[in-house]
Coordinates of C-alpha atoms and ligand atoms in Angstrom, one line a residue:
X1 CA 14.5 1.2 -33.8
X2 CA 14.6 -2.0 -31.3
X3 CA 14.3 -1.0 -28.1
X4 CA 16.6 -2.3 -25.9
X5 CA 15.7 -2.8 -21.3
X6 CA 18.1 -4.2 -18.8
X7 CA 17.1 -4.4 -15.2
X8 CA 19.8 -5.1 -12.1
X9 CA 18.7 -4.4 -8.1
X10 CA 16.0 -5.8 -6.0
X11 CA 12.6 -6.4 -7.4
X12 CA 11.2 -9.1 -10.4
X13 CA 14.1 -8.5 -12.9
X14 CA 12.1 -10.4 -15.8
X15 CA 8.6 -8.7 -15.0
X16 CA 10.4 -5.4 -15.0
X17 CA 11.7 -5.4 -18.1
X18 CA 9.0 -7.5 -19.6
X19 CA 6.6 -3.9 -18.0
X20 CA 9.6 -1.3 -19.4
X21 CA 10.0 -3.2 -23.3
X22 CA 5.3 -2.6 -23.3
X23 CA 7.2 1.3 -23.3
X24 CA 9.3 1.1 -25.3
X25 CA 7.4 -0.8 -28.0
X26 CA 6.7 1.5 -30.2
X27 CA 10.8 1.3 -31.4
X28 CA 10.3 -1.6 -33.0
X29 CA 7.6 -4.9 -32.3
X30 CA 8.9 -7.6 -35.2
X31 CA 9.6 -10.3 -31.6
X32 CA 10.4 -9.5 -28.0
X33 CA 13.7 -11.7 -26.4
X34 CA 14.2 -11.5 -22.4
X35 CA 16.9 -13.6 -20.9
X36 CA 17.7 -13.2 -17.2
X37 CA 20.3 -14.2 -14.3
X38 CA 18.9 -16.7 -11.4
X39 CA 21.4 -19.2 -10.0
X40 CA 24.4 -18.1 -12.0
X41 CA 22.3 -19.8 -15.2
X42 CA 21.1 -17.6 -17.7
X43 CA 17.2 -18.4 -18.4
X44 CA 15.4 -17.1 -22.4
X45 CA 12.0 -16.6 -23.2
X46 CA 12.4 -15.4 -26.8
X47 CA 8.4 -15.2 -28.8
X48 CA 7.8 -13.2 -32.7
X49 CA 4.8 -11.1 -32.7
X50 CA 4.2 -8.1 -30.2
X51 CA 5.7 -8.7 -26.0
X52 CA 2.0 -6.3 -25.6
X53 CA 0.2 -9.6 -26.1
X54 CA 3.2 -11.5 -24.2
X55 CA 2.4 -13.3 -20.5
X56 CA 6.4 -14.0 -19.2
X57 CA 7.1 -17.4 -17.9
X58 CA 10.2 -16.7 -16.5
X59 CA 11.5 -17.6 -13.5
X60 CA 12.0 -14.9 -10.3
X61 CA 15.5 -13.0 -10.5
X62 CA 17.2 -9.9 -10.1
X63 CA 19.3 -8.7 -13.2
X64 CA 17.4 -9.4 -16.6
X65 CA 17.8 -7.2 -20.1
X66 CA 15.4 -7.6 -23.2
X67 CA 15.1 -6.7 -26.4
X68 CA 11.9 -5.6 -28.2
X69 CA 13.1 -5.5 -32.7
X70 CA 12.2 -3.7 -35.6
X71 CA 14.3 -5.8 -38.7
X72 CA 17.5 -5.5 -40.3
X73 CA 18.7 -8.1 -40.9
X74 CA 17.6 -11.5 -40.8
X75 CA 13.5 -12.3 -41.4
X76 CA 10.9 -11.7 -37.9
X77 CA 12.2 -15.2 -36.6
X78 CA 12.4 -16.7 -32.8
X79 CA 15.5 -17.2 -33.6
X80 CA 16.7 -13.7 -34.6
X81 CA 14.8 -11.9 -31.9
X82 CA 17.0 -11.2 -29.6
X83 CA 18.6 -11.4 -26.7
X84 CA 22.0 -13.6 -28.5
X85 CA 23.4 -15.9 -26.4
X86 CA 26.9 -17.1 -26.9
X87 CA 28.0 -20.8 -27.7
X88 CA 28.6 -21.8 -24.0
X89 CA 25.7 -19.9 -22.7
X90 CA 26.9 -17.9 -19.9
X91 CA 27.3 -14.4 -21.8
X92 CA 23.4 -13.0 -23.3
X93 CA 23.4 -9.4 -25.2
X94 CA 20.6 -6.8 -27.4
X95 CA 21.8 -4.6 -29.6
X96 CA 19.8 -2.0 -31.6
X97 CA 22.4 -0.6 -34.3
X98 CA 23.9 -2.1 -37.4
X99 CA 27.3 -4.4 -37.3
X100 CA 27.9 -3.2 -41.0
X101 CA 31.5 -5.5 -41.0
X102 CA 29.5 -8.5 -39.1
X103 CA 29.7 -10.8 -42.4
X104 CA 33.6 -10.6 -41.8
X105 CA 33.4 -10.8 -37.9
X106 CA 30.6 -14.1 -38.8
X107 CA 32.9 -15.4 -40.8
X108 CA 35.9 -15.2 -38.2
X109 CA 33.9 -17.1 -35.0
X110 CA 32.9 -19.5 -37.1
X111 CA 36.5 -20.6 -38.1
X112 CA 37.1 -20.5 -34.5
X113 CA 34.2 -23.4 -33.5
X114 CA 32.0 -20.6 -32.7
X115 CA 28.2 -22.0 -33.5
X116 CA 25.4 -18.8 -34.9
X117 CA 21.6 -19.7 -34.1
X118 CA 20.4 -16.8 -36.0
X119 CA 21.0 -14.6 -39.6
X120 CA 21.6 -11.2 -37.4
X121 CA 24.2 -9.1 -37.1
X122 CA 23.9 -8.7 -33.8
X123 CA 24.5 -12.4 -33.0
X124 CA 28.1 -11.0 -33.3
X125 CA 28.6 -9.7 -30.6
X126 CA 27.4 -12.3 -28.0
X127 CA 30.1 -14.4 -29.7
X128 CA 33.1 -12.1 -29.8
X129 CA 32.2 -11.3 -26.1
X130 CA 32.4 -14.9 -25.5
X131 CA 35.5 -14.7 -27.2
X132 CA 37.0 -12.4 -25.0
X133 CA 36.4 -14.2 -21.7
X134 CA 38.8 -16.9 -22.9
X135 CA 41.6 -14.2 -22.7
X136 CA 40.5 -14.4 -18.8
X137 CA 39.9 -10.9 -18.3
X138 CA 37.5 -8.8 -16.6
X139 CA 34.1 -8.9 -18.0
X140 CA 34.1 -5.1 -18.9
X141 CA 37.2 -5.4 -20.9
X142 CA 35.3 -7.9 -22.6
X143 CA 33.1 -6.4 -24.1
X144 CA 34.9 -3.5 -24.5
X145 CA 37.9 -5.4 -26.9
X146 CA 34.6 -6.9 -28.5
X147 CA 33.0 -3.6 -29.2
X148 CA 36.4 -2.4 -30.8
X149 CA 36.2 -4.5 -33.0
X150 CA 32.6 -3.8 -34.7
X151 CA 32.4 -1.2 -37.5
X152 CA 28.6 0.6 -37.4
X153 CA 26.5 1.8 -34.9
X154 CA 25.7 0.3 -31.1
X155 CA 24.4 -0.2 -27.8
X156 CA 24.8 -2.7 -26.5
X157 CA 23.4 -4.1 -23.2
X158 CA 24.7 -7.6 -22.1
X159 CA 24.8 -10.3 -19.0
X160 CA 27.8 -12.2 -17.9
X161 CA 26.4 -15.5 -15.8
X162 CA 29.8 -16.0 -14.4
X163 CA 30.3 -12.4 -12.6
X164 CA 26.3 -11.6 -12.6
X165 CA 27.6 -8.2 -14.0
X166 CA 26.0 -5.9 -16.9
X167 CA 27.7 -4.2 -19.0
X168 CA 26.1 -1.7 -20.7
X169 CA 28.1 0.5 -23.8
X170 CA 27.4 3.0 -27.0
X171 CA 28.0 3.8 -30.4
X172 CA 25.6 6.1 -32.0
X173 CA 22.9 4.6 -30.9
X174 CA 20.9 5.9 -27.5
X175 CA 21.3 4.6 -24.0
X176 CA 20.3 5.7 -20.5
X177 CA 21.5 4.3 -17.9
X178 CA 17.9 5.0 -14.8
X179 CA 19.0 5.4 -11.3
X180 CA 16.2 3.6 -9.4
X181 CA 15.2 3.5 -5.5
X182 CA 17.9 1.4 -3.3
X183 CA 20.4 1.9 -6.4
X184 CA 18.6 -0.5 -8.9
X185 CA 19.1 0.5 -12.4
X186 CA 17.9 0.3 -15.0
X187 CA 19.3 0.3 -19.1
X188 CA 17.5 1.9 -22.3
X189 CA 17.3 2.5 -25.2
X190 CA 15.1 6.2 -24.2
X191 CA 13.8 7.1 -20.7
X192 CA 9.9 5.9 -21.1
X193 CA 11.0 2.9 -20.0
X194 CA 11.6 3.5 -16.6
X195 CA 9.7 7.0 -16.0
X196 CA 7.7 5.1 -13.7
X197 CA 10.1 4.3 -11.5
X198 CA 12.7 6.9 -11.8
X199 CA 13.5 10.3 -13.4
X200 CA 17.0 10.6 -12.3
X201 CA 19.0 10.0 -15.0
X202 CA 22.8 9.3 -16.1
X203 CA 22.7 10.1 -20.2
X204 CA 24.8 8.3 -22.3
X205 CA 27.6 9.3 -24.8
X206 CA 29.1 7.4 -27.3
X207 CA 32.6 5.3 -25.9
X208 CA 31.1 5.3 -22.5
X209 CA 30.6 2.3 -20.8
X210 CA 28.9 1.5 -17.5
X211 CA 29.2 -1.6 -15.8
X212 CA 26.6 -2.4 -13.1
X213 CA 27.7 -4.7 -10.4
X214 CA 25.6 -5.1 -7.5
X215 CA 24.1 -1.7 -6.5
X216 CA 26.9 -0.9 -8.6
X217 CA 27.4 1.4 -11.5
X218 CA 31.1 2.4 -12.6
X219 CA 31.8 3.9 -16.5
X220 CA 34.3 3.9 -18.7
X221 CA 35.7 4.8 -22.1
X222 CA 35.9 2.5 -23.3
X223 CA 38.4 2.7 -25.7
X224 CA 41.3 3.6 -23.5
X225 CA 38.7 1.9 -20.3
X226 CA 40.0 5.0 -18.0
X227 CA 37.7 5.4 -15.5
X228 CA 35.0 8.4 -16.0
X229 CA 33.1 10.5 -14.3
X230 CA 29.6 11.6 -15.3
X231 CA 26.8 13.5 -14.8
X232 CA 23.5 12.5 -13.2
X233 CA 20.6 14.6 -14.3
X234 CA 16.7 14.6 -13.2
X235 CA 13.6 14.0 -16.4
X236 CA 11.2 16.8 -16.1
X237 CA 8.7 14.5 -18.0
X238 CA 5.4 12.4 -16.8
X239 CA 5.5 9.1 -16.7
X240 CA 1.3 9.4 -16.9
X241 CA 2.4 12.1 -20.4
X242 CA 3.7 8.1 -21.8
X243 CA 0.4 7.4 -21.0
X244 CA -3.1 7.2 -23.2
X245 CA -5.9 8.7 -21.0
X246 CA -8.8 7.7 -22.0
X247 CA -7.9 8.1 -25.4
X248 CA -7.8 4.7 -27.4
X249 CA -4.8 6.1 -29.8
X250 CA -1.5 7.8 -27.9
X251 CA -1.9 9.6 -32.2
X252 CA -5.3 9.7 -30.8
X253 CA -4.0 12.2 -27.3
X254 CA -1.3 13.8 -29.0
X255 CA -3.3 15.2 -31.5
X256 CA -5.3 17.2 -29.1
X257 CA -2.7 17.9 -27.2
X258 CA -1.5 19.7 -29.9
X259 CA -2.9 23.4 -28.1
X260 CA -1.1 22.5 -25.1
X261 CA 1.9 21.7 -26.2
X262 CA 2.3 24.5 -28.6
X263 CA 2.2 27.4 -25.4
X264 CA 4.7 24.5 -23.9
X265 CA 7.2 25.1 -26.6
X266 CA 6.3 29.2 -26.7
X267 CA 6.6 30.0 -22.9
X268 CA 8.9 32.1 -21.3
X269 CA 9.8 32.4 -24.9
X270 CA 7.6 35.4 -26.0
X271 CA 8.1 38.9 -23.7
X272 CA 6.7 41.8 -24.0
X273 CA 6.3 41.8 -27.6
X274 CA 9.3 39.6 -28.2
X275 CA 11.5 36.5 -29.2
X276 CA 12.9 35.6 -26.1
X277 CA 15.6 32.5 -26.3
X278 CA 18.2 32.4 -23.9
X279 CA 19.6 29.9 -24.8
X280 CA 20.5 31.1 -28.7
X281 CA 22.1 34.5 -28.1
X282 CA 25.7 33.9 -29.4
X283 CA 24.4 32.3 -32.5
X284 CA 21.8 35.2 -32.8
X285 CA 24.3 37.8 -32.2
X286 CA 26.0 36.3 -35.5
X287 CA 23.0 36.4 -37.1
X288 CA 24.5 39.2 -40.0
X289 CA 27.5 36.3 -40.6
X290 CA 25.1 34.1 -42.0
X291 CA 24.4 33.4 -46.1
X292 CA 22.3 31.0 -45.9
X293 CA 20.6 28.6 -43.6
X294 CA 20.4 25.1 -44.5
X295 CA 17.4 22.8 -43.0
X296 CA 18.1 19.2 -42.1
X297 CA 15.8 16.5 -40.9
X298 CA 14.2 12.9 -42.1
X299 CA 10.7 12.5 -42.4
X300 CA 8.2 15.1 -40.9
X301 CA 10.6 16.6 -39.4
X302 CA 12.3 17.8 -43.0
X303 CA 8.6 18.7 -43.8
X304 CA 8.8 20.8 -40.7
X305 CA 11.5 22.9 -42.6
X306 CA 10.3 22.9 -45.5
X307 CA 7.5 25.0 -44.4
X308 CA 9.5 27.1 -42.1
X309 CA 11.4 28.1 -44.9
X310 CA 9.1 30.1 -46.2
X311 CA 9.5 32.2 -42.9
X312 CA 12.8 32.2 -42.5
X313 CA 13.0 34.0 -46.4
X314 CA 9.9 36.3 -46.3
X315 CA 10.7 37.7 -42.7
X316 CA 14.8 37.3 -42.6
X317 CA 15.8 38.1 -46.7
X318 CA 18.0 34.7 -46.2
X319 CA 18.3 32.0 -48.8
X320 CA 16.9 28.8 -46.8
X321 CA 17.3 25.6 -47.8
X322 CA 15.5 22.8 -46.5
X323 CA 17.3 19.1 -47.2
X324 CA 16.6 15.3 -46.4
X325 CA 19.7 14.8 -44.2
X326 CA 19.7 11.3 -45.5
X327 CA 20.5 13.0 -49.5
X328 CA 23.3 15.8 -48.2
X329 CA 25.9 13.6 -46.0
X330 CA 25.9 11.4 -49.2
X331 CA 26.6 14.7 -51.9
X332 CA 30.0 16.2 -50.6
X333 CA 27.9 19.0 -49.9
X334 CA 29.3 22.7 -50.7
X335 CA 28.7 24.0 -46.8
X336 CA 31.0 26.2 -44.8
X337 CA 31.6 28.8 -42.5
X338 CA 29.0 31.2 -43.9
X339 CA 26.1 28.2 -43.4
X340 CA 24.1 27.8 -40.3
X341 CA 22.9 24.4 -40.1
X342 CA 19.4 24.1 -38.3
X343 CA 18.9 19.9 -37.7
X344 CA 15.0 19.7 -36.8
X345 CA 14.4 16.5 -34.8
X346 CA 11.1 15.2 -32.7
X347 CA 14.6 12.0 -31.3
X348 CA 17.1 13.6 -31.3
X349 CA 18.3 9.9 -32.1
X350 CA 18.1 9.9 -36.8
X351 CA 21.2 8.3 -37.5
X352 CA 21.0 10.0 -40.6
X353 CA 19.8 12.9 -40.0
X354 CA 23.1 13.2 -36.8
X355 CA 25.0 11.7 -39.8
X356 CA 24.2 15.0 -42.2
X357 CA 25.0 17.2 -38.7
X358 CA 28.7 15.3 -38.7
X359 CA 28.9 16.5 -42.4
X360 CA 27.8 19.9 -41.9
X361 CA 30.1 20.3 -38.5
X362 CA 33.3 18.6 -39.8
X363 CA 32.5 21.6 -43.0
X364 CA 32.9 24.8 -40.6
X365 CA 29.3 24.8 -39.9
X366 CA 27.2 26.9 -37.4
X367 CA 25.3 24.3 -36.4
X368 CA 21.7 24.2 -34.2
X369 CA 18.9 21.4 -33.4
X370 CA 15.4 22.2 -32.5
X371 CA 15.0 17.8 -31.1
X372 CA 12.5 16.9 -28.3
X373 CA 14.2 14.5 -27.1
X374 CA 15.9 17.2 -23.7
X375 CA 19.9 15.4 -24.6
X376 CA 19.6 13.5 -27.4
X377 CA 22.9 12.9 -29.1
X378 CA 21.4 15.8 -31.9
X379 CA 21.1 18.4 -29.1
X380 CA 24.7 17.8 -27.3
X381 CA 26.7 17.2 -31.1
X382 CA 24.3 20.6 -31.4
X383 CA 26.9 24.3 -31.0
X384 CA 22.3 25.7 -29.3
X385 CA 19.6 23.9 -29.4
X386 CA 15.8 25.1 -28.8
X387 CA 14.3 22.3 -27.5
X388 CA 9.9 21.9 -28.0
X389 CA 8.5 21.0 -24.9
X390 CA 6.2 18.0 -27.3
X391 CA 6.3 15.7 -23.8
X392 CA 6.9 12.7 -25.5
X393 CA 5.3 11.1 -28.4
X394 CA 4.9 7.3 -28.1
X395 CA 2.7 7.2 -31.1
X396 CA 4.5 6.0 -34.2
X397 CA 3.7 8.9 -36.4
X398 CA 4.4 12.3 -35.3
X399 CA 2.2 15.5 -34.8
X400 CA 2.4 17.3 -31.6
X401 CA 6.7 16.0 -32.2
X402 CA 5.8 18.4 -35.8
X403 CA 3.2 21.6 -34.4
X404 CA 5.8 22.1 -32.3
X405 CA 8.6 22.9 -34.3
X406 CA 7.0 24.8 -36.2
X407 CA 6.3 26.8 -33.1
X408 CA 9.9 26.7 -32.5
X409 CA 11.1 27.7 -35.8
X410 CA 8.8 30.7 -36.4
X411 CA 10.3 31.8 -32.9
X412 CA 13.4 31.3 -34.2
X413 CA 13.0 33.0 -37.6
X414 CA 11.6 36.2 -35.5
X415 CA 14.5 36.6 -33.5
X416 CA 16.3 36.3 -36.0
X417 CA 15.0 38.9 -38.6
X418 CA 14.8 41.2 -35.6
X419 CA 19.3 40.9 -35.0
X420 CA 19.2 41.4 -38.5
X421 CA 16.9 44.4 -38.7
X422 CA 15.1 42.3 -41.8
X423 CA 11.4 43.3 -39.5
X424 CA 10.7 46.3 -38.1
X425 CA 9.9 45.5 -34.1
X426 CA 5.9 46.5 -34.7
X427 CA 5.7 43.7 -37.5
X428 CA 8.2 41.2 -34.9
X429 CA 5.6 42.8 -32.2
X430 CA 3.0 41.6 -34.1
X431 CA 4.3 37.9 -35.5
X432 CA 4.9 37.5 -31.5
X433 CA 1.0 38.0 -31.0
X434 CA -0.2 35.9 -33.4
X435 CA 2.1 33.5 -32.5
X436 CA 0.4 34.0 -28.5
X437 CA -3.3 32.9 -30.3
X438 CA -2.8 29.9 -32.2
X439 CA -2.7 28.0 -29.3
X440 CA -6.7 29.4 -29.6
X441 CA -7.0 28.1 -33.4
X442 CA -6.2 24.9 -32.8
X443 CA -8.2 24.2 -30.2
X444 CA -11.2 25.3 -33.3
X445 CA -9.4 23.4 -35.6
X446 CA -9.6 20.5 -33.4
X447 CA -13.7 21.1 -32.5
X448 CA -14.4 19.7 -36.5
X449 CA -13.4 16.7 -35.7
X450 CA -16.9 14.9 -36.5
X451 CA -17.0 16.8 -39.5
X452 CA -13.1 14.8 -40.2
X453 CA -14.4 11.6 -39.1
X454 CA -16.9 11.3 -41.7
X455 CA -15.4 12.5 -43.9
X456 CA -12.4 10.2 -43.3
X457 CA -15.4 7.0 -43.0
X458 CA -16.8 7.8 -46.7
X459 CA -13.1 7.9 -48.3
X460 CA -11.7 5.5 -46.2
X461 CA -11.7 2.1 -48.8
X462 CA -10.2 4.8 -50.7
X463 CA -6.7 3.1 -52.8
X464 CA -5.8 6.5 -53.8
X465 CA -5.5 10.2 -52.8
X466 CA -3.1 13.2 -53.3
X467 CA -2.9 16.1 -51.5
X468 CA -2.4 19.8 -53.4
X469 CA -1.4 22.8 -52.3
X470 CA 0.7 25.5 -52.6
X471 CA 3.5 27.6 -51.5
X472 CA 4.1 27.1 -47.7
X473 CA 0.9 24.8 -47.8
X474 CA 2.6 22.0 -50.1
X475 CA 5.0 20.4 -47.0
X476 CA 1.1 20.2 -45.2
X477 CA 0.7 18.4 -48.6
X478 CA 3.1 16.5 -48.2
X479 CA 2.9 15.8 -44.1
X480 CA -0.8 14.7 -45.0
X481 CA -0.1 12.4 -48.0
X482 CA 2.7 10.8 -45.6
X483 CA 0.8 10.4 -42.8
X484 CA -2.5 8.7 -44.6
X485 CA 0.0 6.4 -45.3
X486 CA 2.0 5.7 -42.6
X487 CA -0.8 4.7 -40.5
X488 CA -4.1 3.6 -43.6
X489 CA -1.4 2.1 -46.0
X490 CA -3.5 3.9 -49.0
X491 CA -1.1 4.9 -51.4
X492 CA -1.2 9.2 -51.2
X493 CA 0.8 11.2 -53.0
X494 CA 1.6 15.1 -52.4
X495 CA 2.4 18.1 -54.9
X496 CA 3.2 22.0 -55.4
X497 CA -1.6 21.8 -56.7
X498 CA -0.4 24.3 -60.3
X499 CA 2.2 20.5 -60.5
X500 CA -0.6 18.5 -61.5
X501 CA -1.6 19.2 -64.3
X502 CA 2.0 18.0 -66.2
X503 CA 1.1 14.5 -65.7
X504 CA -0.8 13.7 -62.5
X505 CA -3.5 15.5 -64.0
X506 CA -4.0 11.8 -65.9
X507 CA -4.6 10.0 -62.6
X508 CA -7.9 11.6 -62.2
X509 CA -11.2 9.5 -61.3
X510 CA -13.9 9.9 -59.2
X511 CA -12.0 7.6 -57.5
X512 CA -9.4 9.3 -57.5
X513 CA -10.1 11.6 -54.1
X514 CA -7.6 14.6 -54.1
X515 CA -7.1 17.1 -50.9
X516 CA -7.0 20.8 -51.3
X517 CA -5.8 23.1 -48.8
X518 CA -7.1 26.1 -49.5
X519 CA -7.4 28.6 -47.7
X520 CA -8.7 32.4 -49.3
X521 CA -4.7 33.4 -49.4
X522 CA -2.1 35.1 -52.1
X523 CA -2.5 32.3 -53.5
X524 CA -6.3 31.2 -53.7
X525 CA -7.4 32.2 -56.8
X526 CA -4.8 29.8 -58.6
X527 CA -5.7 26.8 -56.6
X528 CA -9.0 26.9 -57.3
X529 CA -8.5 26.7 -61.1
X530 CA -6.9 23.3 -59.7
X531 CA -10.2 22.7 -58.3
X532 CA -11.8 22.9 -61.6
X533 CA -9.3 21.3 -63.1
X534 CA -10.6 17.6 -61.1
X535 CA -13.8 18.8 -61.2
X536 CA -13.9 18.7 -64.2
X537 CA -12.9 14.7 -64.4
X538 CA -15.0 13.6 -62.4
X539 CA -12.5 13.7 -59.3
X540 CA -13.8 14.0 -55.6
X541 CA -12.4 17.4 -54.1
X542 CA -11.9 17.8 -50.1
X543 CA -10.8 21.2 -49.4
X544 CA -9.4 22.4 -46.6
X545 CA -10.2 26.1 -46.3
X546 CA -10.6 29.1 -44.3
X547 CA -14.6 29.7 -42.0
X548 CA -16.7 31.1 -43.8
X549 CA -15.5 30.2 -47.5
X550 CA -19.0 29.2 -48.9
X551 CA -18.6 30.2 -52.5
X552 CA -15.7 27.0 -52.2
X553 CA -18.2 24.5 -50.2
X554 CA -20.7 24.5 -52.6
X555 CA -18.5 23.9 -55.5
X556 CA -16.4 20.4 -53.7
X557 CA -17.5 17.3 -52.7
X558 CA -16.6 17.2 -48.9
X559 CA -15.3 20.7 -46.7
X560 CA -13.2 21.4 -43.7
X561 CA -13.3 24.8 -42.1
X562 CA -10.4 26.0 -40.4
X563 CA -10.0 29.6 -38.5
X564 CA -7.6 31.6 -39.8
X565 CA -3.9 32.8 -38.1
X566 CA -1.2 35.0 -39.7
X567 CA -1.1 33.7 -42.9
X568 CA 3.0 32.6 -42.4
X569 CA 1.3 30.7 -39.2
X570 CA -1.5 29.4 -41.5
X571 CA 0.5 25.6 -41.8
X572 CA 0.0 25.2 -38.6
X573 CA -3.7 25.6 -38.7
X574 CA -3.7 23.5 -41.9
X575 CA -2.3 20.4 -40.9
X576 CA -4.3 19.1 -37.3
X577 CA -7.1 18.2 -40.6
X578 CA -4.5 16.1 -42.4
X579 CA -3.2 14.3 -39.0
X580 CA -7.1 13.6 -38.2
X581 CA -8.1 12.7 -41.8
X582 CA -5.4 10.0 -41.7
X583 CA -6.1 9.7 -38.3
X584 CA -10.0 8.3 -38.6
X585 CA -9.5 7.2 -42.2
X586 CA -6.9 4.0 -40.8
X587 CA -9.2 3.9 -37.3
X588 CA -11.4 3.2 -39.8
X589 CA -10.0 0.9 -41.8
X590 CA -9.2 -1.6 -38.5
X591 CA -5.5 -0.6 -38.7
X592 CA -2.7 -0.7 -35.8
X593 CA -2.7 3.4 -35.9
X594 CA 0.0 3.6 -32.9
X595 CA 2.4 0.6 -34.2
X596 CA 2.2 0.7 -37.9
X597 CA 3.3 -2.4 -40.2
X598 CA 7.2 -2.4 -40.8
X599 CA 8.0 0.9 -39.4
X600 CA 9.6 2.4 -36.1
X601 CA 9.7 4.9 -34.2
X602 CA 13.4 6.4 -34.3
X603 CA 15.2 5.5 -37.1
X604 CA 19.2 5.2 -35.2
X605 CA 19.9 3.0 -38.4
X606 CA 20.6 4.5 -41.8
Ligands
LIG701 O1 12.6 11.3 -34.4 P1 13.3 12.2 -35.6 O2 12.1 13.7 -36.1 O3 14.1 12.6 -36.3 O4 12.0 11.4 -36.6 C1 12.4 11.8 -37.9 C2 11.1 10.1 -39.1 O5 11.9 9.3 -38.8 C3 10.3 10.9 -38.5 O6 9.1 11.9 -38.7 C4 8.8 9.7 -39.4 O7 9.0 10.1 -41.0 C5 7.7 9.8 -38.5 N1 7.4 8.0 -38.8 C6 6.7 9.9 -39.9 O8 5.4 9.9 -39.0

């Protein structure tokens, strides 16, 4: 949701900002822009389209800021692209977030004689800072004063041509400082922007302001302008992890990384037949005090909660709900001390999830999270965090983060069930053994890629699709439909298989591909009846079933075989064909798989 970068150091700043923006492009790719400072003058270059396809013509400089946009307010035009400059062209800003009161602020600034060149909410920030500067106060104070007038969320990097300083400031939007060689600095929306140059970072928190002047960084609370001491940490991700490594797309690479990332997520956490989660000891001690568990997340992360609701209830015998974070927050939920809220998020920055967890916390719930990005806002605001170790996920469509979330929640459920004495030690040990076997089964599933690619090619021209499953495979059907929609733009719907006959069956004809997840488990016979119902109406049936199910293979149009796992863990296997099917369909249709239209990786606005 917009990528912002600033650089201050000894190298060609505009070039470094451009390279860093290219690595952040998954956050937004409507338009881009860079402003650099040389000879006390700001020079600007802005373009509609993708930065990955662009060349730069800015003069060399030591300090620059840049932005890659995912439009919220104002169309995709050069004028609306960031950076935005004040009237006197002495202040430039880049912004990620939403200024909710921008219309009122804009009106006030217009009355004072400011002239605007675009329609974005962000442009008011440049003019507000310019206005504050008239008070002859330090630049950082002018930025802080301007920020205090903003309602909504922001990560802003501002550049001042008069003092040659750069200021970063944040509230409810991510911003991280990278400390490079010779005290050069990067400011960016996430670490992927500068991993090639440094792994030493300082994560800014809400209300933090950082001033970069020469080779110095100083930190303040922008509300009080009190100086702050910040902790430097080392990021474990490698810069290679954020490269395609020979794969055509990041999404494909990330699908194929899943066995390895599942192993990483389990590493050190499954010991001698037990789940060992030191980060959760405090919460697990209270395992018997909770009456209910609520999973919160958005999109794919929400589906992870929906899948594991089945497993958690089965193992722990405790009521579990999974809710869209975006809905939870706005319905005055009944939640309190006896609830354990589990937030799920790859980025740890999703605005809807953040708002929901704050609501739950304010009402007294215990809050834990399953997060991929270390030290992200959701992670920091949780009572305990269980990190998935998926590494950087660059493809906009979430894949490896999802399977790692499922693995992490499964571990948590086993540990929880043991504490609540809801499962025997031997059952827990057998589940742990099944978890350990998963990566091999995931690898086996990936080996079906040629079959899945051929099926994808056969159906790639269709305009609609249905995905059906039962029990914990229903959310996997939802995930299959979401993957197909977001990267191939084919309209897809998912529902519990039995629900089809209550209406959607009217859609079935020879043009409608229906993907069934039909593993030989307790609901198999029922799903089989639903397959027959589709066949009877000339629909095209593609099934995902367990190896050796030749009876079903003969009944349907296309079959994808997967290995069988412990039933409670089977969704972790079943989702892989869904991901590959969507990928190969989208690729065949010539879609931009890693950067689907209208989307952005991390949705940091509500
Ligand atoms: O970073 P998060 O996991 O909080 O993101 C949640 C959703 O925005 C995300 O899963 C989205 O639905 C993906 N594009 C799905 O592939």
